[in-house]
PDB file of C-alpha atoms in Angstrom:
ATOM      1  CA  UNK N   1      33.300   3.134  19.026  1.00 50.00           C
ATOM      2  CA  UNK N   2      34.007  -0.793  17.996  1.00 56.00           C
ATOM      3  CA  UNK N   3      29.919  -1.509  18.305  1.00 62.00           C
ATOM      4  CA  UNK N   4      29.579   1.975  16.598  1.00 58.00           C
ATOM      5  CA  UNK N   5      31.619   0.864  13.664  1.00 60.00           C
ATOM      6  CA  UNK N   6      30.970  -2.706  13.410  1.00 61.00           C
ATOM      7  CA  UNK N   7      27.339  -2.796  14.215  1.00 67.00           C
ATOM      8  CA  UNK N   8      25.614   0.164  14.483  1.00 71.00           C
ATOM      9  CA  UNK N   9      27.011   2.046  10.873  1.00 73.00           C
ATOM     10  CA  UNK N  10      26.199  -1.439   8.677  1.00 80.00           C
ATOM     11  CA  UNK N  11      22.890  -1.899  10.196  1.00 81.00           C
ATOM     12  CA  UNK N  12      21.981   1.824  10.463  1.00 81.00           C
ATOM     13  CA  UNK N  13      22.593   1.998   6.359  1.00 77.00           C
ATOM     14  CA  UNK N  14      20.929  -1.445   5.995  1.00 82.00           C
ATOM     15  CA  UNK N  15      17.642  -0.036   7.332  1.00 83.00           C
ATOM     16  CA  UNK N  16      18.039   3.573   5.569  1.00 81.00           C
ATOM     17  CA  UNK N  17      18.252   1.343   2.261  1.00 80.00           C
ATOM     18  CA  UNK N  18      15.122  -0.738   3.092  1.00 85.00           C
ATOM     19  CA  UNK N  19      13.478   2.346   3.656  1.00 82.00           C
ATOM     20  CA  UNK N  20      14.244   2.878   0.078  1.00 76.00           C
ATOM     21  CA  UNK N  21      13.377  -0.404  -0.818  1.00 79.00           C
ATOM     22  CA  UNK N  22       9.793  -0.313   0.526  1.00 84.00           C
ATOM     23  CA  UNK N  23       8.783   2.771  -1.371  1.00 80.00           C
ATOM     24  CA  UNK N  24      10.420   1.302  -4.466  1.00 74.00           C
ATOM     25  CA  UNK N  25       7.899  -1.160  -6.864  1.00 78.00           C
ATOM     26  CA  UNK N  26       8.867  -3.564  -9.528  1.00 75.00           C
ATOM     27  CA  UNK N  27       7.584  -1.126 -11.790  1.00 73.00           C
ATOM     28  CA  UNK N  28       9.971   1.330 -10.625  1.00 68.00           C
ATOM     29  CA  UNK N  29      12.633  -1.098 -12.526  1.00 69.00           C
ATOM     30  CA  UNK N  30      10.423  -1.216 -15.721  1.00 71.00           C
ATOM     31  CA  UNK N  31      10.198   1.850 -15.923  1.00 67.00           C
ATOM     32  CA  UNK N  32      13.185   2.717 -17.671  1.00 65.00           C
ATOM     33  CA  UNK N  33      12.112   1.904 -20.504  1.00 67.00           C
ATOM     34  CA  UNK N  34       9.463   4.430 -20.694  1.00 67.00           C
ATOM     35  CA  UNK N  35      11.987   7.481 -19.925  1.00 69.00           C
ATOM     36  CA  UNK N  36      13.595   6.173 -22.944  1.00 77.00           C
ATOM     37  CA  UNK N  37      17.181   9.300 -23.329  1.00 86.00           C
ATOM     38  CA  UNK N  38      15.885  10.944 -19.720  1.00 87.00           C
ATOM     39  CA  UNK N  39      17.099   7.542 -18.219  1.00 88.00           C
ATOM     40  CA  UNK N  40      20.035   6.876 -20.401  1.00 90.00           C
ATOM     41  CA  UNK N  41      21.215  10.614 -19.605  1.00 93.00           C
ATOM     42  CA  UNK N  42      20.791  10.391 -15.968  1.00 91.00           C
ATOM     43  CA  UNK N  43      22.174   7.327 -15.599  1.00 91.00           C
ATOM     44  CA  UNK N  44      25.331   8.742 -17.719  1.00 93.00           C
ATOM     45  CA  UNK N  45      25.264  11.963 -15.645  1.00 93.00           C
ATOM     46  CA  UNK N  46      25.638   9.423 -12.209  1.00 92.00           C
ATOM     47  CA  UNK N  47      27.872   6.962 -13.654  1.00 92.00           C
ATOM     48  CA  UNK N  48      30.276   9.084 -15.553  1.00 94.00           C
ATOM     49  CA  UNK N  49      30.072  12.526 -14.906  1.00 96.00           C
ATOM     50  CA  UNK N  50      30.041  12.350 -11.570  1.00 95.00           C
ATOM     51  CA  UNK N  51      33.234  10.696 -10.513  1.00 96.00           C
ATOM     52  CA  UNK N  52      34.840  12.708 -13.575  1.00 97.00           C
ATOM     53  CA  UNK N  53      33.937  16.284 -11.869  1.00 97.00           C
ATOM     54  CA  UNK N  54      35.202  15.089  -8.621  1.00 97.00           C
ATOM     55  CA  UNK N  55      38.531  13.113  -9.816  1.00 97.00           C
ATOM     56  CA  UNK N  56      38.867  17.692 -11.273  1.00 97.00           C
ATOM     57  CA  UNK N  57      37.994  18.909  -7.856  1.00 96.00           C
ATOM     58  CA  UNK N  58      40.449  17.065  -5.898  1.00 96.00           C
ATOM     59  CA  UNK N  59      42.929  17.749  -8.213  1.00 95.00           C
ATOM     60  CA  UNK N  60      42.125  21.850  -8.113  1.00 95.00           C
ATOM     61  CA  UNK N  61      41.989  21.807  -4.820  1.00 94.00           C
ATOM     62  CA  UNK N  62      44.867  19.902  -3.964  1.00 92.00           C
ATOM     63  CA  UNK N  63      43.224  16.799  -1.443  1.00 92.00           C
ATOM     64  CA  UNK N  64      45.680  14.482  -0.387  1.00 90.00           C
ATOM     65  CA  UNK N  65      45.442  10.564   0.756  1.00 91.00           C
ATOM     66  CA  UNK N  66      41.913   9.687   2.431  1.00 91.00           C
ATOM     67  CA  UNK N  67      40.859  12.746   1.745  1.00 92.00           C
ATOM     68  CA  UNK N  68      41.061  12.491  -1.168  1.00 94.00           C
ATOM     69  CA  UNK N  69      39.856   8.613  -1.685  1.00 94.00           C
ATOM     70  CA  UNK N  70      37.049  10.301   0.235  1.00 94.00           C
ATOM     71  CA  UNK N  71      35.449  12.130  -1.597  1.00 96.00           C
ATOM     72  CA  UNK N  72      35.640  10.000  -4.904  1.00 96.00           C
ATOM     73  CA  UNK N  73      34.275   7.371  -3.084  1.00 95.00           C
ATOM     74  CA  UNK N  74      31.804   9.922  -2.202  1.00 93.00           C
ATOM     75  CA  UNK N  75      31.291  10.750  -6.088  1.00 95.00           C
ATOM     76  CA  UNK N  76      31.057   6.340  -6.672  1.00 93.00           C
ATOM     77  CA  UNK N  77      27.945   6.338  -4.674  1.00 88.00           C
ATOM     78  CA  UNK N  78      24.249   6.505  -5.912  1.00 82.00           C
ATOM     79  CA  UNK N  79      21.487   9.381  -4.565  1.00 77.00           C
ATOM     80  CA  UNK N  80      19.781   7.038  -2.355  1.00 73.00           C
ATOM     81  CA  UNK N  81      16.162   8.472  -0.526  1.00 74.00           C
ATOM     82  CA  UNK N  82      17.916  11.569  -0.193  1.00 78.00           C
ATOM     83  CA  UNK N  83      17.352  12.551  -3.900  1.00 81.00           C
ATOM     84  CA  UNK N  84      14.376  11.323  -4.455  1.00 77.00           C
ATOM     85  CA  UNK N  85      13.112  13.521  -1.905  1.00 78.00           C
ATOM     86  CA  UNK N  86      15.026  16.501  -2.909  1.00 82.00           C
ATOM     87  CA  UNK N  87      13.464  15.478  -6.223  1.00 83.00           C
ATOM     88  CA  UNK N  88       9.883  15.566  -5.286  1.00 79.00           C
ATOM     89  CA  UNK N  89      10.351  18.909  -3.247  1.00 80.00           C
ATOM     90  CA  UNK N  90      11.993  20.626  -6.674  1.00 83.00           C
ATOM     91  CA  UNK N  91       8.821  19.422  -8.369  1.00 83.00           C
ATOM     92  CA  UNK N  92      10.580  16.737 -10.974  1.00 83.00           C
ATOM     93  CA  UNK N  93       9.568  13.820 -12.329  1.00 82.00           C
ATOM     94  CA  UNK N  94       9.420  11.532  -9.060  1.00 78.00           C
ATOM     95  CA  UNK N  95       9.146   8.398 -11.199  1.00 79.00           C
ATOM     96  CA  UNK N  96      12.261   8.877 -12.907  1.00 84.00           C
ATOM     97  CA  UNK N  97      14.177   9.905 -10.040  1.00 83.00           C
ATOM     98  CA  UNK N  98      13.453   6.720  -8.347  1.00 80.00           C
ATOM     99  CA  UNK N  99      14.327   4.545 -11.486  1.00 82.00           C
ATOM    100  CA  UNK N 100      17.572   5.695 -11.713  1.00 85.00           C
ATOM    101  CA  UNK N 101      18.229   5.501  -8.024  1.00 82.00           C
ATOM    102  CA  UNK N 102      16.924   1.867  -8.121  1.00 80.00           C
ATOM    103  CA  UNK N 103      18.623   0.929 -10.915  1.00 83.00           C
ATOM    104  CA  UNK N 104      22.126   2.979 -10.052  1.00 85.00           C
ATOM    105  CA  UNK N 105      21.715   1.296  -6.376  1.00 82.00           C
ATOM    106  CA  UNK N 106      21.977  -2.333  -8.222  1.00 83.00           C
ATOM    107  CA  UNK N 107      24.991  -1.416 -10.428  1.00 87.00           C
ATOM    108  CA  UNK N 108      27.204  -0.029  -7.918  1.00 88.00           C
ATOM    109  CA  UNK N 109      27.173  -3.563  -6.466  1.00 87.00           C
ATOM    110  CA  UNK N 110      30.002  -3.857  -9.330  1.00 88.00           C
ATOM    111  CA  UNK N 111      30.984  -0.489 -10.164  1.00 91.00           C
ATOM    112  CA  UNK N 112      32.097   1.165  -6.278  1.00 91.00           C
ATOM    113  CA  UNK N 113      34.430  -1.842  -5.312  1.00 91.00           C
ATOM    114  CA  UNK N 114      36.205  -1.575  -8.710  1.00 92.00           C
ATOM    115  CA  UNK N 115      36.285   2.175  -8.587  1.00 94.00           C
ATOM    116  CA  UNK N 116      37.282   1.984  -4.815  1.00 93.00           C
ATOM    117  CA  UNK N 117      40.335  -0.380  -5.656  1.00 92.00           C
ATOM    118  CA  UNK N 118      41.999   2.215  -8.367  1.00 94.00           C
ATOM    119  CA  UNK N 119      41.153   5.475  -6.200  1.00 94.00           C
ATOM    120  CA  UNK N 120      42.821   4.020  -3.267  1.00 93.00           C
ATOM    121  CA  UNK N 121      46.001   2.726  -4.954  1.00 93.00           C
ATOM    122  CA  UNK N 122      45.867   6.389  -6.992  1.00 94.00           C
ATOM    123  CA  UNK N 123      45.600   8.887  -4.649  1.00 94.00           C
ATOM    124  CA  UNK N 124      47.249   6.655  -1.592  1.00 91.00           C
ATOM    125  CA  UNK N 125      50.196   4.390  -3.246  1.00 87.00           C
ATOM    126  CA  UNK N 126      52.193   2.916  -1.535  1.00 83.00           C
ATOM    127  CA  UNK N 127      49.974   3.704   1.954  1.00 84.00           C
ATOM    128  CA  UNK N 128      47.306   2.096   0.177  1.00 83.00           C
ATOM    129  CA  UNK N 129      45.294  -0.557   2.290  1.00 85.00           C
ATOM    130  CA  UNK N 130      44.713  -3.967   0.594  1.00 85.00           C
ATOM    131  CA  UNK N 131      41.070  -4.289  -1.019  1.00 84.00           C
ATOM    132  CA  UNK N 132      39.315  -6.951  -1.680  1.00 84.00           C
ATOM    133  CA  UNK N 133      36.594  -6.046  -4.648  1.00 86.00           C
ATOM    134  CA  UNK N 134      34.864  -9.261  -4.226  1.00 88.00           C
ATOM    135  CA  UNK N 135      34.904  -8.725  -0.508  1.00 86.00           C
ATOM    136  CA  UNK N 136      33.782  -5.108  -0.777  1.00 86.00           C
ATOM    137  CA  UNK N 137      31.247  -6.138  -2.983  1.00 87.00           C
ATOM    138  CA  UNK N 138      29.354  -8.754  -0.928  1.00 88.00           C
ATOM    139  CA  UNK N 139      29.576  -6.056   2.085  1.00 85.00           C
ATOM    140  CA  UNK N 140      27.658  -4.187  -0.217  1.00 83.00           C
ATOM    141  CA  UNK N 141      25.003  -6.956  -1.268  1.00 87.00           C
ATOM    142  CA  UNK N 142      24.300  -7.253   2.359  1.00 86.00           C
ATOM    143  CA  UNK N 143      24.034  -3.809   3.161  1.00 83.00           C
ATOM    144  CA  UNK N 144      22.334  -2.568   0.493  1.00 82.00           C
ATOM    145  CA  UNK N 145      21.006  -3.729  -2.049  1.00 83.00           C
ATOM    146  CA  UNK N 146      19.704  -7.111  -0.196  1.00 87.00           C
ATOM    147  CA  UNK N 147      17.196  -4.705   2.252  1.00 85.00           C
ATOM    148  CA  UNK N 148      16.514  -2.863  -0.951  1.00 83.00           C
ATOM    149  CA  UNK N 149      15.343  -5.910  -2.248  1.00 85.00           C
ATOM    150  CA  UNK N 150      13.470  -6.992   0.729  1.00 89.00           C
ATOM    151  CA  UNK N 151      11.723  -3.731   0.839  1.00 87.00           C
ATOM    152  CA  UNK N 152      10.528  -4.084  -2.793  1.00 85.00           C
ATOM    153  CA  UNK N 153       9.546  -7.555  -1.413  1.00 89.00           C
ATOM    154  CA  UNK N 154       7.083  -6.199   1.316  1.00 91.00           C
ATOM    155  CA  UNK N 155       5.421  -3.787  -0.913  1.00 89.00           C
ATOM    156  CA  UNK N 156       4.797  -6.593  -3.603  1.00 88.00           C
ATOM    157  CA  UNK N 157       3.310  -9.086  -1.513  1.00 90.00           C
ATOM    158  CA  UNK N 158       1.775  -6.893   1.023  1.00 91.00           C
ATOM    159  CA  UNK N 159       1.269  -2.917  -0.655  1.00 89.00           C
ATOM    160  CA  UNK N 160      -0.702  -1.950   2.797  1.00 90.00           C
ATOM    161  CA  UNK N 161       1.702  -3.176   5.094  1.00 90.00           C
ATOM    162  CA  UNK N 162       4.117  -1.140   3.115  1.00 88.00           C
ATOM    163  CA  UNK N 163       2.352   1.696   3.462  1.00 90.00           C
ATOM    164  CA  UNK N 164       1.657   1.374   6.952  1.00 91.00           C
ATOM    165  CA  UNK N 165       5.964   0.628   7.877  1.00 89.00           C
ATOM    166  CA  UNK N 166       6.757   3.529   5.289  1.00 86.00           C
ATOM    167  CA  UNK N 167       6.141   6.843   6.956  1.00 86.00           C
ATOM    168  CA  UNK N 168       7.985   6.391  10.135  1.00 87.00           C
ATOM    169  CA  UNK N 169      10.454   3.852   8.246  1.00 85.00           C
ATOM    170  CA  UNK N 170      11.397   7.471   6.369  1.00 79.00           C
ATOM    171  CA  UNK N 171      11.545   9.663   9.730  1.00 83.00           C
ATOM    172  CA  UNK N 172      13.830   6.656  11.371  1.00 85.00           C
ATOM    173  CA  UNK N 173      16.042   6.761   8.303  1.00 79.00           C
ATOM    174  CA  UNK N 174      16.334  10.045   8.763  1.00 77.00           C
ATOM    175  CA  UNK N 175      17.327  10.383  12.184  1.00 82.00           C
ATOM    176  CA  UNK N 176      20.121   7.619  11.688  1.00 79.00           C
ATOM    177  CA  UNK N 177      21.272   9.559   9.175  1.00 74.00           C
ATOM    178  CA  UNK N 178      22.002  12.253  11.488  1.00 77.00           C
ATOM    179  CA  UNK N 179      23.243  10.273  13.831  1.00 78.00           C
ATOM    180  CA  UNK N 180      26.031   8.765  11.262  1.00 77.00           C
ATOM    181  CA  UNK N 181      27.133  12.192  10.193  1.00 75.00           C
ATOM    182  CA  UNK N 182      27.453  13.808  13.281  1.00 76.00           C
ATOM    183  CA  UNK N 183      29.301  10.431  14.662  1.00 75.00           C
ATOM    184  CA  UNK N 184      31.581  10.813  11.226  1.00 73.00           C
ATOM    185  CA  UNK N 185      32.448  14.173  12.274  1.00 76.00           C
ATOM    186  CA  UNK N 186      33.243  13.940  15.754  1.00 77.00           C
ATOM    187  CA  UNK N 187      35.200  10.764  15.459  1.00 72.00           C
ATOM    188  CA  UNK N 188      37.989  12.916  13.032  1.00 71.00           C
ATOM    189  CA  UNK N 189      37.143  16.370  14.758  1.00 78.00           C
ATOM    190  CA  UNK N 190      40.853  17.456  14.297  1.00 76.00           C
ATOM    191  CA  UNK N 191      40.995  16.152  11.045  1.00 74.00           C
ATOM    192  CA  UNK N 192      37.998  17.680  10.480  1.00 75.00           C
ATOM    193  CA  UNK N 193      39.063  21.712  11.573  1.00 78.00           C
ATOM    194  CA  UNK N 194      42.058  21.118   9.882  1.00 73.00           C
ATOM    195  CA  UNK N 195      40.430  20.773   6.399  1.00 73.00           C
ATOM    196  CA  UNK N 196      37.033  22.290   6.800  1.00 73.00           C
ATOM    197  CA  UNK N 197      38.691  25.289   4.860  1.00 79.00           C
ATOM    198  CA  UNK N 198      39.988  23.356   1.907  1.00 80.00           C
ATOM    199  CA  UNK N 199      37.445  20.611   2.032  1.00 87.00           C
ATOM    200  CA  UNK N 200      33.944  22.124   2.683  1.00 88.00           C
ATOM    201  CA  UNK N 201      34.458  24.473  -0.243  1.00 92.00           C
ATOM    202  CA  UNK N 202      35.608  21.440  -2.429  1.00 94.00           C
ATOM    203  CA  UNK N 203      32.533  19.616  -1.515  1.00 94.00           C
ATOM    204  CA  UNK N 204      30.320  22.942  -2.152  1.00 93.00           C
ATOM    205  CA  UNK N 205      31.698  23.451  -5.211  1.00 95.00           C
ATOM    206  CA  UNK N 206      31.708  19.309  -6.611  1.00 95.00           C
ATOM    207  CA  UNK N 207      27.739  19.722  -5.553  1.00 94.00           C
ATOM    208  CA  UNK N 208      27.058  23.024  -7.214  1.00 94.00           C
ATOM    209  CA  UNK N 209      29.169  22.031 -10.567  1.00 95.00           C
ATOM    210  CA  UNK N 210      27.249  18.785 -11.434  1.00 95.00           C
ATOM    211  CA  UNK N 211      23.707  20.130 -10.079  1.00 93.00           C
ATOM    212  CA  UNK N 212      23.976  22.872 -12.772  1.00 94.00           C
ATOM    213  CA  UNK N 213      25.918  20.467 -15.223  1.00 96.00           C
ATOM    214  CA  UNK N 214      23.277  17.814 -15.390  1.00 94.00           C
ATOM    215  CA  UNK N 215      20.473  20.487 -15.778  1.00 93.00           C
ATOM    216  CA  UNK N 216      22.228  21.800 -18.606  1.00 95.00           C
ATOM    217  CA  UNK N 217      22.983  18.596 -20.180  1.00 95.00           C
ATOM    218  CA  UNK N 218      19.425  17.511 -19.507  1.00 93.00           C
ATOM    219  CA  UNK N 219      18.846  21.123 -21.206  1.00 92.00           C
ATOM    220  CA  UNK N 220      20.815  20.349 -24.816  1.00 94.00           C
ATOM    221  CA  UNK N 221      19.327  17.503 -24.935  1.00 92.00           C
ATOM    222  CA  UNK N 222      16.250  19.191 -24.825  1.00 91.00           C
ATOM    223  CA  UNK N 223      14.509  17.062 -22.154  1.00 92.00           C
ATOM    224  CA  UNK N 224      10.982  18.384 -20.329  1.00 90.00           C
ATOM    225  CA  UNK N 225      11.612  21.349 -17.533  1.00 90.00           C
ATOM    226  CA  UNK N 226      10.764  18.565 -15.059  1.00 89.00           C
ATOM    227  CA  UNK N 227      13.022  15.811 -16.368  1.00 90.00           C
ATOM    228  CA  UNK N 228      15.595  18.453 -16.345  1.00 92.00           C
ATOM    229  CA  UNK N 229      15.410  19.211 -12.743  1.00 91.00           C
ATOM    230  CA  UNK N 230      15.017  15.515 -11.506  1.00 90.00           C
ATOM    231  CA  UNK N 231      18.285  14.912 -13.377  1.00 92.00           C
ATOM    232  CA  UNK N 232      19.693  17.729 -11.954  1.00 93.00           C
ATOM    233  CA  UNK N 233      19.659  16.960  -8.580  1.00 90.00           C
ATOM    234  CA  UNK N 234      20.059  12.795  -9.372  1.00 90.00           C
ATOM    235  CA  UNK N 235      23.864  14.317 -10.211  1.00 93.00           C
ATOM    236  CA  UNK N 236      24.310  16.422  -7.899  1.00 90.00           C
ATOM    237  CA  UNK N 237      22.714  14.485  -4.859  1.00 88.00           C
ATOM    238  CA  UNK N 238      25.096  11.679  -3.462  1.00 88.00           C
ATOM    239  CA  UNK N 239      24.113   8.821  -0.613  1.00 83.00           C
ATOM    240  CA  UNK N 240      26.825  10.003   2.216  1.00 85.00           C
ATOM    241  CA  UNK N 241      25.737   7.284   4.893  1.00 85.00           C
ATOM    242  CA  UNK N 242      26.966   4.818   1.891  1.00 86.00           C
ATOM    243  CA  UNK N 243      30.095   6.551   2.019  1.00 88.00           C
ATOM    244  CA  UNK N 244      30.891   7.085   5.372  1.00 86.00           C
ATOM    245  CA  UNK N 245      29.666   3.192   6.102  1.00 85.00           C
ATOM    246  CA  UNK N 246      32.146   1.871   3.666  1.00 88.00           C
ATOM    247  CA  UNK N 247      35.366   3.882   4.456  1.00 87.00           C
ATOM    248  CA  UNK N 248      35.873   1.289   7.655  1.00 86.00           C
ATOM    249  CA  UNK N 249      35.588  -1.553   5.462  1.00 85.00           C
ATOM    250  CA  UNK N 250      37.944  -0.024   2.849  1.00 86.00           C
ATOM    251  CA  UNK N 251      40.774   0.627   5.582  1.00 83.00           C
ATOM    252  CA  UNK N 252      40.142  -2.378   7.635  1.00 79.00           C
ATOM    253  CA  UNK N 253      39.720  -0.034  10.613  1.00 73.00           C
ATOM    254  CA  UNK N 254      37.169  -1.231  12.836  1.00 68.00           C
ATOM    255  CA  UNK N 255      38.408   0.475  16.557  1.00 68.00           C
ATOM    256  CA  UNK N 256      36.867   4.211  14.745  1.00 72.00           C
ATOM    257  CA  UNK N 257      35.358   6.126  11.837  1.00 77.00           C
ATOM    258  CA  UNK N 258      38.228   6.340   9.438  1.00 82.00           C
ATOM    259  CA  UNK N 259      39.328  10.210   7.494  1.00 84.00           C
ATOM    260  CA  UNK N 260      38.548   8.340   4.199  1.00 89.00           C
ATOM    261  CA  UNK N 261      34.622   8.752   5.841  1.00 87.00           C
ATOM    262  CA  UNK N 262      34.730  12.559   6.477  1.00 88.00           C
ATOM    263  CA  UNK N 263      34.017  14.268   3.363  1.00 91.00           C
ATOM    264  CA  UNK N 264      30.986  12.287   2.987  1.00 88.00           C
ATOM    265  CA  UNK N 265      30.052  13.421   6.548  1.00 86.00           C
ATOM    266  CA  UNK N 266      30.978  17.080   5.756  1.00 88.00           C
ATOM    267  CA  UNK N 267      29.062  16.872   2.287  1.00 88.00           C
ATOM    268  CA  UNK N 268      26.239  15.245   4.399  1.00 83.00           C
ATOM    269  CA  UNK N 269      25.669  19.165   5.776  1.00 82.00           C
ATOM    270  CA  UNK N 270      26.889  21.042   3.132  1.00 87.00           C
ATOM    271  CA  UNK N 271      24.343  19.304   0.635  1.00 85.00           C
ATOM    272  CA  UNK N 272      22.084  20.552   1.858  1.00 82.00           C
ATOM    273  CA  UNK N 273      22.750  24.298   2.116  1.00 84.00           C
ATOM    274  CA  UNK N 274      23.625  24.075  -1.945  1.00 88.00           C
ATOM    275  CA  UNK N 275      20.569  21.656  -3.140  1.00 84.00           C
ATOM    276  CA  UNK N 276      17.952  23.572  -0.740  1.00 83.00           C
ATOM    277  CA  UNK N 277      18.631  27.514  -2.395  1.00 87.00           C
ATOM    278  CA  UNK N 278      18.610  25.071  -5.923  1.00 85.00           C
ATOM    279  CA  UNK N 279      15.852  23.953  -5.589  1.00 82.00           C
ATOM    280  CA  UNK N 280      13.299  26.581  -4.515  1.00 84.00           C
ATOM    281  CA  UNK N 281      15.102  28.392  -7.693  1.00 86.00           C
ATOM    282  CA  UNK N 282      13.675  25.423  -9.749  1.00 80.00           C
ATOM    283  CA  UNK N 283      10.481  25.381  -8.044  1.00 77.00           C
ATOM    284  CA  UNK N 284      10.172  28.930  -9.321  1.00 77.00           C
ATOM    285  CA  UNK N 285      10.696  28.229 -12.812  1.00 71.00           C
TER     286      UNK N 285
END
């Protein structure tokens, strides 16, 4: 479980990142500029909404300790591939989707640390590990937004290289991404039975709120259908290898996966059995 923790988790989310990375473009960062309020919103939706509607669901349904740090540190982390594809198969705007997930991927560089440090002390007090933002925060550098960056790199200098490595870069990412959430699981299995009945409908519900909430939003603001949907799901679609990776680093437990990492592991199924019936309902629109 120590290589598990120590090595396989950091590198395993390293790679799923630079899978990312080498679909992403420089122009993917310019971008933003063109979607003009689609961005702005979005990014809003991620950056504030988010953590707001999950800071209301732990609260209504009662989440205690690293539980409860768990899934807010859940609701600090950006979409990640995982949205983008969720994004395409909806039919949205692809482009934006993977603006704001570039962009949001930078930012929470300085944004998850901080947000990690009052969530802890919060909803933990005086049981409260120590946290080191600027610690946390070069963790995160190295993990992911440096192979994010090297990924970019690839595709810039070499575009067919990158689009030889992409395809089974994506179905690697994939499978480690299994593999993390099944590990996250079975490392707190008690933990896990214990709380599947207060937790999996929290994490149901926290994904179903701020899908619909950032299409509506999207909606008064009176954004195209397929902005709309792209925003949609860029709210309502979290990165839960992120998540699980950094709950060992947060507790300073390196011997197993720690509880702070299972409701990103839970939401890691659960996501998909909300965003899947939402989006062939978009797709029919």
């Amino acid at each position: 479980m120590d290589i598990l923790v120590s090595v396989v988790l950091p590198l395993g989310l390293a790679f799923i990142m630079f899978s990312l990375g080498i679909g992403l473009t420089l122009a993917d960062f310019r971008r933003v500029v063109s979607h003009g309020w689609a961005f702005v919103i979005g990014l809003g939706c991620q950056m504030l909404l988010v953590p707001l509607v999950a800071f209301a669901v732990v609260l209504a349904f009662d989440l205690q300790g690293e539980i409860a740090v768990g899934v807010m540190l859940l609701s600090f982390c950006p979409g990640g591939v995982t949205s983008n594809l969720i994004s395409k198969l909806a039919k949205g705007d692809v482009a934006l989707s993977v603006s704001l997930t570039a962009v949001v991927s930078l930012v929470s560089i300085a944004t998850v640390p901080l947000l990690v440090a009052w969530a802890v002390v919060f909803f933990m007090g005086s049981e409260a590990p120590r946290i080191s933002v600027t610690t946390l925060s070069i963790a995160m550098f190295l993990i992911t937004t440096l192979p994010v960056g090297v990924g970019v790199l690839i595709r810039h200098v070499s575009p067919a290289t990158a689009n030889r490595i992409e395809p089974r870069a994506m179905v690697l990412s994939s499978a480690l991404f299994v593999i993390i959430v099944v590990a996250a699981i079975a490392a707190n299995w008690d933990l896990f039975v214990v709380n599947l009945a207060s937790l999996g409908p929290a994490l149901i519900v926290l994904n179903a709120a701020l899908m619909l909430l950032g299409l509506n939003i999207a909606g008064v603001a009176k954004r195209p259908w397929q902005e709309r949907k792209t925003i949609s799901v860029e709210t309502g679609v979290q990165n839960s290898t992120v998540a699980i990776t950094l709950a060992p680093l947060i507790t300073g437990v390196v011997t197993e996966i720690p509880a702070m990492g299972l409701p990103a592991a839970v939401y890691g199924v659960t996501m998909y059995a909300v965003a899947l019936p939402f989006v062939l309902w978009m797709r029919s629109k």
